[in-house]
Amino acid sequence: MDNYKIPHDFLWGGAVAAHQLEGAYRKGGKGISIADVMTAGANGKDREITEGILPGHYYPNHEAIDFYTRYREDIKLFAEMGFRCFRTSIAWTRIFPNGDESEPNEEGLQFYDALFDELLKYNIEPVITLSHFEMPYHLVEQYGGWRDRRLVGFFAKFAETVMERYKDKVKYWMTFNEINNQSSVQNAWGGWTNSGILYQKGEDVQAVLQQAVHYEMVASALAVKIGHRINPKFQIGCMLAMVPFYPRTCSPADEVAAQTAMEHRLYYYGDLHVFGEYPSYMEAFRREHGIALDITADDLETLKEGCVDYIGISYYMSSTISSTPTEDSTKVAEGIYTARNPYVPKSDWGWQVDPQGLRYSLRLLHQRYRKPIFIVENGFGAYDKLEHGEIHDSYRVDYLKKHIVEMKKAMALDGVPVMGYTPWGCIDLVSAGSGEMEKRYGFIHVDKDNQGAGTLTRTKKDSFWWYQKVIESNGENLGT
Ligand code: BGP
């Protein structure tokens, strides 16, 4: 490792998503998004999706941390940490409040102009996700979300509008956040992610899901094509939730079950994004399950023409697959159970903490795809204690440090090209999974609790100063 130095243009920064921090859910002409109809859950308690916004419910994304009005103050703090980039999303509903309008909302476009200018003032490169779990709610009510082919056109229009508008301000883009996350959604996860689909009782979930994925994939490829036409210098990536599945034992049956889980939950999406064609294992799956999809010759051409430039990933944890039920296991499909891994600890939210899994993941993705990889999410959701104006979050530093060490090993020893590293929730924000504020990831504390009370005051945590040194030394100084 001594002979290796992280490239000088490595993108150190932080990551967030519009709906989890902006708030101002009705300001500037913004429409209601699917995140706006999700109540707060709790640790171990799912969020509720209500039919529209109902009185008497608490919707944490409505105000979030009010980044919409405080972004200047927050970006100043990011600049103080030395951020070279900042990943956020463009709230689709600020640009097309309902999603199906013919003209964009100028006030929404101006907000992101101002936001990107503020970042660029400090030489912070914006890294933009087009869709991060926040599609217009109207598209759900009117069209059933990604069940409907017409969404491809609506999304492409949104993508074209913002890529054209910001073509001289934004170079790095991603299409859909964690596009592979939706396969876990049947409300068990506690909310909807990409698809805007609520499954009906008795319907063939797999058939609906596969169709929605197809439309989203075509929309993603179209956005890549459009972006490359607008500015050939754009770097446009996909974004995958990277949760590697280890076989629980070395029994061949567990190994095969883990392999199947990897194909269905991860590679399916990556293969489409990178190779632009359907993998044969998914064709086999559809044949076996009698699923016939609406796929046109044009779709297949678009997929082929809209391959991504890089692979964005989130990495928080690994998972373990067993072919048979075990103590603590959960069935995900016939002969496939997720199980506890006795070798790794868990966070307070039950997420398996596994730094080596990051190195393992980077190698897997590199071996398969040969594309640059951008770690656009990684982090430790934890309870913090604010005492006398200070937060001593050594547990967060410990988590991030161990992951950076493994990332460096992947770069130095395994030759994996990693473009950048943006820890999730660099400022405390609303948890996507639980809707809590007190599941905190930030280097910057925000005074707000799970019920929505607090002054929204920002306070630097110990990790703030630690990360500043990491960036300053280009990843050499990770502290003792
Ligand atoms: C990812 C999402 C993020 C973020 C993160 C942490 O799945 O892309 O939006 O929220 O997970 O999850 P949570 O907020 O549930 O702790």
Coordinates of C-alpha atoms and ligand atoms in Angstrom, one line a residue:
M1 CA 0.0 0.0 0.0
D2 CA 3.0 2.3 0.6
N3 CA 3.6 2.6 -3.1
Y4 CA 0.1 3.8 -3.9
K5 CA -1.4 7.3 -3.8
I6 CA -5.1 8.1 -4.3
P7 CA -5.4 10.2 -7.6
H8 CA -5.3 13.9 -6.9
D9 CA -8.6 14.4 -8.7
F10 CA -10.4 11.9 -6.5
L11 CA -13.9 13.2 -5.6
W12 CA -14.2 13.4 -1.9
G13 CA -17.5 14.9 -0.7
G14 CA -20.8 14.0 0.8
A15 CA -24.2 12.8 -0.3
V16 CA -27.9 13.7 0.3
A17 CA -31.2 13.6 -1.5
A18 CA -33.6 16.5 -2.1
H19 CA -36.6 15.1 -0.3
Q20 CA -34.6 14.1 2.8
L21 CA -33.2 17.6 3.5
E22 CA -34.8 20.4 1.4
G23 CA -38.2 20.6 3.1
A24 CA -40.2 23.5 1.7
Y25 CA -42.5 20.9 0.2
R26 CA -45.0 23.5 -1.1
K27 CA -42.7 26.4 -1.8
G28 CA -41.5 27.7 -5.2
G29 CA -44.4 25.9 -7.0
K30 CA -43.3 22.4 -5.9
G31 CA -45.8 19.6 -6.3
I32 CA -46.4 16.7 -3.9
S33 CA -43.9 13.8 -4.2
I34 CA -44.3 10.2 -3.0
A35 CA -42.0 11.2 -0.1
D36 CA -44.5 13.8 1.0
V37 CA -47.2 11.2 1.8
M38 CA -45.0 9.1 4.0
T39 CA -45.4 9.4 7.8
A40 CA -42.6 9.0 10.3
G41 CA -41.9 5.5 11.4
A42 CA -39.5 4.5 14.2
N43 CA -36.6 2.1 14.7
G44 CA -38.3 -1.2 13.9
K45 CA -41.6 0.4 12.8
D46 CA -42.4 1.0 9.2
R47 CA -43.5 4.3 7.8
E48 CA -47.0 4.6 6.6
I49 CA -48.0 5.6 3.1
T50 CA -51.2 7.6 3.3
E51 CA -53.7 8.4 0.5
G52 CA -52.6 12.0 0.0
I53 CA -51.7 14.3 2.8
L54 CA -54.0 13.6 5.7
P55 CA -54.6 15.8 8.8
G56 CA -53.3 14.5 12.1
H57 CA -50.3 12.8 10.6
Y58 CA -46.7 13.8 10.9
Y59 CA -44.8 13.9 7.5
P60 CA -41.1 14.5 8.3
N61 CA -40.0 15.3 4.7
H62 CA -42.3 18.4 4.6
E63 CA -39.9 20.5 6.5
A64 CA -36.9 18.1 6.7
I65 CA -33.9 20.3 7.7
D66 CA -35.0 23.3 5.7
F67 CA -32.0 23.1 3.3
Y68 CA -34.1 25.0 0.8
T69 CA -33.6 28.2 2.7
R70 CA -30.4 27.4 4.6
Y71 CA -28.3 25.9 1.7
R72 CA -25.8 28.7 1.7
E73 CA -25.0 28.2 5.4
D74 CA -24.7 24.4 4.9
I75 CA -22.6 24.6 1.7
K76 CA -20.2 26.9 3.6
L77 CA -19.7 24.2 6.1
F78 CA -19.2 21.6 3.4
A79 CA -16.5 23.9 1.9
E80 CA -14.9 24.2 5.3
M81 CA -14.5 20.4 5.3
G82 CA -12.9 20.6 1.9
F83 CA -15.6 18.9 -0.1
R84 CA -14.6 18.5 -3.8
C85 CA -18.1 17.4 -4.7
F86 CA -21.6 17.2 -3.3
R87 CA -24.1 14.7 -4.3
T88 CA -27.8 15.6 -4.2
S89 CA -30.9 15.1 -6.3
I90 CA -33.1 17.4 -8.2
A91 CA -36.6 17.1 -6.8
W92 CA -38.6 16.1 -9.9
T93 CA -41.7 17.9 -8.4
R94 CA -39.9 21.3 -8.2
I95 CA -39.4 21.1 -12.0
F96 CA -42.6 19.3 -13.1
P97 CA -44.9 19.5 -10.0
N98 CA -47.3 16.9 -11.4
G99 CA -44.8 15.1 -13.6
D100 CA -46.9 15.3 -16.8
E101 CA -47.0 19.0 -17.6
S102 CA -45.8 20.3 -20.9
E103 CA -43.8 23.2 -19.4
P104 CA -41.4 23.2 -16.5
N105 CA -41.7 25.3 -13.4
E106 CA -39.2 28.2 -13.8
E107 CA -39.0 28.9 -10.1
G108 CA -37.9 25.3 -9.4
L109 CA -35.2 25.6 -12.1
Q110 CA -34.0 28.8 -10.6
F111 CA -33.6 27.2 -7.2
Y112 CA -31.1 24.6 -8.6
D113 CA -29.3 27.3 -10.6
A114 CA -28.7 29.2 -7.4
L115 CA -27.7 26.0 -5.5
F116 CA -25.2 24.8 -8.1
D117 CA -23.8 28.3 -8.4
E118 CA -23.2 28.3 -4.7
L119 CA -21.4 25.0 -4.9
L120 CA -19.3 26.1 -7.8
K121 CA -18.3 29.3 -5.9
Y122 CA -16.3 26.9 -3.6
N123 CA -15.2 24.7 -6.5
I124 CA -17.5 21.9 -5.3
E125 CA -18.6 19.8 -8.2
P126 CA -22.3 19.0 -8.1
V127 CA -23.1 15.2 -8.6
I128 CA -26.7 14.9 -9.5
T129 CA -29.2 12.1 -9.1
L130 CA -32.2 12.6 -11.4
S131 CA -34.6 10.5 -9.4
H132 CA -34.1 9.6 -5.7
F133 CA -37.3 8.0 -4.3
E134 CA -39.3 11.3 -4.9
M135 CA -41.4 11.0 -8.1
P136 CA -44.5 13.2 -8.4
Y137 CA -47.4 11.7 -6.4
H138 CA -49.7 12.6 -9.3
L139 CA -47.9 10.1 -11.4
V140 CA -48.9 7.4 -8.9
E141 CA -52.5 8.5 -8.7
Q142 CA -53.0 9.0 -12.4
Y143 CA -50.8 6.3 -13.9
G144 CA -49.9 3.8 -11.2
G145 CA -46.3 4.8 -11.2
W146 CA -43.9 2.8 -13.3
R147 CA -46.6 0.3 -14.2
D148 CA -47.3 2.7 -17.1
R149 CA -45.2 3.1 -20.2
R150 CA -46.1 6.8 -20.4
L151 CA -43.7 7.5 -17.5
V152 CA -40.8 6.8 -19.8
G153 CA -41.7 10.0 -21.8
F154 CA -42.4 12.0 -18.6
F155 CA -39.0 11.1 -17.1
A156 CA -37.1 11.7 -20.4
K157 CA -38.6 15.2 -20.6
F158 CA -37.6 15.9 -17.0
A159 CA -34.1 14.6 -17.7
E160 CA -33.8 16.6 -20.9
T161 CA -35.0 19.8 -19.2
V162 CA -32.6 19.7 -16.4
M163 CA -29.6 18.4 -18.4
E164 CA -30.1 21.2 -20.9
R165 CA -30.5 23.8 -18.3
Y166 CA -27.5 22.8 -16.2
K167 CA -25.2 21.6 -19.0
D168 CA -22.5 24.0 -18.0
K169 CA -22.8 23.6 -14.3
V170 CA -23.1 19.8 -13.8
K171 CA -20.9 17.2 -15.3
Y172 CA -21.6 14.1 -13.1
W173 CA -25.1 12.6 -13.3
M174 CA -26.9 9.5 -12.1
T175 CA -30.3 8.3 -13.4
F176 CA -32.2 6.4 -10.6
N177 CA -31.0 6.0 -7.1
E178 CA -30.7 2.4 -6.0
I179 CA -32.8 1.2 -8.9
N180 CA -32.4 -2.4 -7.6
N181 CA -33.9 -1.5 -4.3
Q182 CA -37.4 -1.9 -5.5
S183 CA -37.3 -5.6 -5.7
S184 CA -37.5 -5.6 -1.9
V185 CA -40.6 -3.3 -1.8
Q186 CA -43.9 -4.8 -1.1
N187 CA -44.3 -2.4 1.7
A188 CA -42.2 -4.7 3.9
W189 CA -39.4 -2.1 3.6
G190 CA -41.7 0.5 4.9
G191 CA -42.2 2.6 1.9
W192 CA -41.8 2.9 -1.8
T193 CA -38.5 3.6 -3.4
N194 CA -38.2 4.0 -7.2
S195 CA -41.4 2.6 -8.6
G196 CA -44.3 4.5 -7.1
I197 CA -46.2 1.2 -7.1
L198 CA -48.4 -0.1 -4.4
Y199 CA -49.2 -3.7 -5.1
Q200 CA -52.8 -4.9 -5.1
K201 CA -53.8 -7.9 -3.1
G202 CA -53.6 -11.0 -5.3
E203 CA -51.7 -9.5 -8.2
D204 CA -48.7 -11.1 -9.7
V205 CA -46.0 -9.0 -7.9
Q206 CA -43.2 -10.4 -10.0
A207 CA -44.9 -9.6 -13.3
V208 CA -45.7 -6.0 -12.2
L209 CA -42.2 -5.5 -10.9
Q210 CA -40.5 -6.8 -13.9
Q211 CA -42.5 -4.6 -16.2
A212 CA -41.8 -1.5 -14.0
V213 CA -38.1 -2.3 -14.0
H214 CA -38.2 -2.6 -17.8
Y215 CA -39.8 0.9 -18.2
E216 CA -37.4 2.4 -15.7
M217 CA -34.4 0.9 -17.4
V218 CA -35.6 2.2 -20.8
A219 CA -36.1 5.7 -19.2
S220 CA -32.7 5.5 -17.7
A221 CA -31.1 4.6 -21.0
L222 CA -33.0 7.4 -22.7
A223 CA -31.7 9.9 -20.2
V224 CA -28.1 8.7 -20.8
K225 CA -28.6 9.1 -24.6
I226 CA -30.1 12.5 -24.2
G227 CA -27.4 13.6 -21.8
H228 CA -24.6 12.5 -24.1
R229 CA -26.2 14.4 -26.9
I230 CA -26.6 17.6 -24.9
N231 CA -23.0 17.5 -23.6
P232 CA -20.6 14.7 -24.7
K233 CA -18.5 15.5 -21.7
F234 CA -21.2 14.4 -19.2
Q235 CA -20.4 11.4 -17.1
I236 CA -23.6 9.6 -16.5
G237 CA -23.8 6.7 -14.2
C238 CA -26.3 4.3 -12.7
M239 CA -26.7 3.8 -9.0
L240 CA -27.0 0.4 -7.4
A241 CA -27.6 -0.6 -3.8
M242 CA -24.6 -2.8 -3.3
V243 CA -25.4 -5.4 -0.7
P244 CA -23.2 -8.4 -1.5
F245 CA -24.8 -11.8 -0.6
Y246 CA -22.4 -14.3 1.0
P247 CA -23.4 -17.9 1.1
R248 CA -24.1 -18.8 4.8
T249 CA -22.0 -21.9 4.6
C250 CA -19.7 -23.5 2.0
S251 CA -22.4 -26.0 1.1
P252 CA -22.9 -26.0 -2.7
A253 CA -26.6 -25.3 -2.2
D254 CA -26.0 -22.1 -0.2
E255 CA -23.4 -21.0 -2.8
V256 CA -25.9 -21.4 -5.6
A257 CA -28.7 -19.7 -3.6
A258 CA -26.4 -16.7 -3.0
Q259 CA -25.4 -16.6 -6.6
T260 CA -29.1 -16.5 -7.6
A261 CA -29.7 -13.7 -5.1
M262 CA -26.8 -11.7 -6.6
E263 CA -28.3 -12.1 -10.1
H264 CA -31.8 -11.2 -9.2
R265 CA -31.1 -8.4 -6.7
L266 CA -28.1 -6.8 -8.3
Y267 CA -26.5 -8.0 -11.5
Y268 CA -29.9 -7.9 -13.4
Y269 CA -29.9 -4.1 -13.0
G270 CA -26.1 -3.7 -13.5
D271 CA -26.0 -5.9 -16.6
L272 CA -28.8 -3.9 -18.2
H273 CA -27.2 -0.5 -17.4
V274 CA -23.7 -1.5 -18.4
F275 CA -24.2 -4.0 -21.3
G276 CA -27.5 -2.6 -22.5
E277 CA -29.2 -6.0 -22.9
Y278 CA -31.2 -8.5 -21.0
P279 CA -29.2 -11.1 -19.2
S280 CA -30.2 -14.7 -20.2
Y281 CA -30.8 -15.6 -16.6
M282 CA -33.7 -13.1 -16.4
E283 CA -35.1 -14.3 -19.7
A284 CA -35.0 -17.8 -18.2
F285 CA -36.7 -16.6 -15.0
R286 CA -39.5 -15.0 -17.0
R287 CA -40.0 -18.1 -19.1
E288 CA -40.1 -20.3 -16.0
H289 CA -42.7 -18.0 -14.3
G290 CA -44.8 -17.4 -17.4
I291 CA -44.1 -13.6 -17.3
A292 CA -44.6 -11.9 -20.7
L293 CA -43.5 -8.2 -20.8
D294 CA -44.2 -5.3 -23.0
I295 CA -40.8 -4.9 -24.6
T296 CA -40.5 -3.4 -28.1
A297 CA -37.7 -3.5 -30.6
D298 CA -37.2 0.3 -30.0
D299 CA -36.8 -0.4 -26.3
L300 CA -34.1 -2.9 -27.0
E301 CA -32.3 -0.4 -29.2
T302 CA -32.5 2.3 -26.6
L303 CA -31.1 0.1 -23.9
K304 CA -28.2 -0.7 -26.1
E305 CA -27.5 3.0 -27.0
G306 CA -27.9 4.3 -23.4
C307 CA -25.1 2.4 -21.5
V308 CA -23.7 4.1 -18.5
D309 CA -20.2 5.7 -18.1
Y310 CA -19.7 4.7 -14.5
I311 CA -21.3 2.7 -11.7
G312 CA -22.4 4.6 -8.6
I313 CA -23.0 2.4 -5.6
S314 CA -24.3 2.8 -2.1
Y315 CA -22.6 0.4 0.4
Y316 CA -23.7 0.1 4.0
M317 CA -23.7 -3.6 4.7
S318 CA -23.4 -7.2 3.4
S319 CA -26.1 -9.9 3.7
T320 CA -26.0 -13.6 4.0
I321 CA -28.0 -16.2 2.1
S322 CA -29.0 -19.7 3.1
S323 CA -30.8 -22.3 0.9
T324 CA -32.7 -23.6 4.0
P325 CA -34.5 -21.8 6.8
T326 CA -32.3 -21.1 9.8
E327 CA -32.8 -19.4 13.1
D328 CA -33.3 -15.7 12.4
S329 CA -33.8 -16.2 8.7
T330 CA -36.3 -14.5 6.4
K331 CA -37.6 -16.1 3.2
V332 CA -37.1 -14.0 0.1
A333 CA -37.9 -16.6 -2.6
E334 CA -38.2 -20.3 -3.0
G335 CA -35.0 -21.8 -1.5
I336 CA -33.5 -18.4 -0.7
Y337 CA -33.4 -17.0 2.9
T338 CA -31.5 -14.1 4.2
A339 CA -29.8 -15.1 7.4
R340 CA -27.6 -13.6 10.2
N341 CA -23.9 -13.5 9.6
P342 CA -22.3 -14.5 12.9
Y343 CA -19.0 -12.9 11.9
V344 CA -20.1 -9.2 11.7
P345 CA -21.7 -6.9 14.2
K346 CA -24.9 -5.0 13.7
S347 CA -25.8 -1.3 14.0
D348 CA -28.6 -0.2 16.3
W349 CA -30.9 -0.6 13.3
G350 CA -29.8 -4.1 12.6
W351 CA -27.6 -3.3 9.6
Q352 CA -24.6 -5.6 9.4
V353 CA -21.4 -3.6 9.7
D354 CA -18.8 -5.2 7.3
P355 CA -16.0 -2.9 6.0
Q356 CA -14.3 -5.8 4.2
G357 CA -17.5 -6.3 2.3
L358 CA -16.8 -3.0 0.6
R359 CA -13.5 -4.2 -0.8
Y360 CA -15.2 -7.5 -1.8
S361 CA -18.0 -5.5 -3.6
L362 CA -15.6 -3.2 -5.4
R363 CA -13.7 -6.2 -6.8
L364 CA -16.8 -8.1 -7.8
L365 CA -18.2 -5.1 -9.7
H366 CA -14.8 -4.4 -11.3
Q367 CA -14.4 -8.0 -12.4
R368 CA -17.8 -8.0 -14.0
Y369 CA -18.1 -4.5 -15.5
R370 CA -14.7 -2.9 -16.0
K371 CA -16.1 0.5 -15.4
P372 CA -15.1 3.3 -12.9
I373 CA -16.9 3.0 -9.6
F374 CA -18.1 5.9 -7.6
I375 CA -19.0 5.2 -3.9
V376 CA -21.8 7.7 -3.6
E377 CA -23.2 6.4 -0.3
N378 CA -21.6 4.8 2.8
G379 CA -22.2 5.7 6.4
F380 CA -23.2 4.8 9.9
G381 CA -26.7 5.7 11.1
A382 CA -26.4 6.1 14.9
Y383 CA -27.8 7.9 17.9
D384 CA -25.8 10.9 18.8
K385 CA -25.6 12.8 22.1
L386 CA -25.3 16.6 22.0
E387 CA -23.6 17.6 25.3
H388 CA -22.4 21.1 26.0
G389 CA -22.5 21.9 22.3
E390 CA -20.3 18.9 21.4
I391 CA -20.9 15.5 19.8
H392 CA -18.2 12.9 20.2
D393 CA -19.0 10.5 17.5
S394 CA -16.0 8.3 17.5
Y395 CA -18.2 5.3 16.4
R396 CA -18.9 7.1 13.2
V397 CA -15.3 7.9 12.6
D398 CA -14.4 4.3 13.3
Y399 CA -17.0 3.0 10.8
L400 CA -15.9 5.4 8.0
K401 CA -12.2 5.0 8.6
K402 CA -12.5 1.2 8.3
H403 CA -14.4 1.5 5.1
I404 CA -11.9 4.0 3.6
V405 CA -9.1 1.6 4.5
E406 CA -10.9 -1.2 2.5
M407 CA -11.6 1.1 -0.4
K408 CA -7.9 2.0 -0.5
K409 CA -7.0 -1.7 -0.5
A410 CA -9.3 -2.2 -3.4
M411 CA -7.6 0.6 -5.3
A412 CA -4.0 -0.1 -4.3
L413 CA -3.9 -3.9 -4.1
D414 CA -6.8 -5.0 -6.4
G415 CA -6.5 -2.3 -9.1
V416 CA -10.1 -1.2 -8.9
P417 CA -10.7 2.3 -10.4
V418 CA -12.7 4.2 -7.8
M419 CA -13.7 7.8 -8.8
G420 CA -14.8 9.2 -5.5
Y421 CA -16.3 8.7 -2.1
T422 CA -19.3 10.6 -0.7
P423 CA -20.5 9.5 2.7
W424 CA -24.2 9.5 3.1
G425 CA -26.1 12.2 5.0
C426 CA -23.0 14.4 5.4
I427 CA -25.4 16.6 7.3
D428 CA -28.1 15.0 9.5
L429 CA -31.4 14.5 7.6
V430 CA -34.6 12.5 7.5
S431 CA -34.0 8.7 7.2
A432 CA -35.5 7.3 4.1
G433 CA -36.3 3.9 5.7
S434 CA -37.8 5.0 9.0
G435 CA -38.5 8.7 8.6
E436 CA -36.5 9.4 11.8
M437 CA -34.3 12.4 12.4
E438 CA -32.5 10.6 15.2
K439 CA -30.9 8.0 12.9
R440 CA -28.1 10.3 12.2
Y441 CA -25.3 10.0 9.6
G442 CA -23.9 13.6 9.5
F443 CA -20.6 15.3 10.2
I444 CA -23.0 18.2 11.1
H445 CA -25.6 17.8 13.7
V446 CA -29.1 19.3 13.1
D447 CA -31.2 20.1 16.1
K448 CA -34.4 18.3 15.4
D449 CA -36.0 15.2 16.9
N450 CA -38.2 12.4 15.6
Q451 CA -41.4 14.4 16.4
G452 CA -40.2 17.4 14.4
A453 CA -39.2 19.6 17.4
G454 CA -35.9 21.6 17.4
T455 CA -34.3 24.8 16.4
L456 CA -32.6 23.4 13.3
T457 CA -29.3 24.7 14.6
R458 CA -26.2 23.2 12.9
T459 CA -23.4 21.9 15.1
K460 CA -20.1 20.4 14.0
K461 CA -19.4 16.9 15.3
D462 CA -15.9 15.5 16.1
S463 CA -16.2 13.6 12.7
F464 CA -16.4 17.0 11.0
W465 CA -12.8 17.8 11.9
W466 CA -11.7 14.2 11.2
Y467 CA -13.1 14.2 7.7
Q468 CA -11.6 17.6 7.0
K469 CA -8.1 16.0 7.6
V470 CA -9.0 13.0 5.5
I471 CA -9.7 15.2 2.5
E472 CA -6.9 17.6 3.2
S473 CA -4.4 14.7 3.1
N474 CA -6.2 13.1 0.1
G475 CA -7.0 10.0 2.2
E476 CA -3.5 9.6 3.8
N477 CA -4.4 10.8 7.2
L478 CA -7.2 8.7 8.7
G479 CA -6.4 9.4 12.3
T480 CA -5.0 7.1 14.9
Ligands
BGP1 C1 -30.2 4.4 0.9 C2 -30.9 5.6 0.3 C3 -30.7 6.9 1.0 C4 -30.5 6.8 2.5 C5 -29.7 5.6 2.9 C6 -29.8 5.3 4.4 O1 -30.9 3.3 0.6 O2 -30.4 5.8 -1.1 O3 -31.8 7.7 0.6 O4 -31.6 7.1 3.2 O5 -30.1 4.4 2.3 O6 -31.0 4.7 4.7 P1 -31.9 5.2 5.9 O7 -32.2 6.6 5.7 O8 -33.1 4.3 5.9 O9 -31.0 5.0 7.1

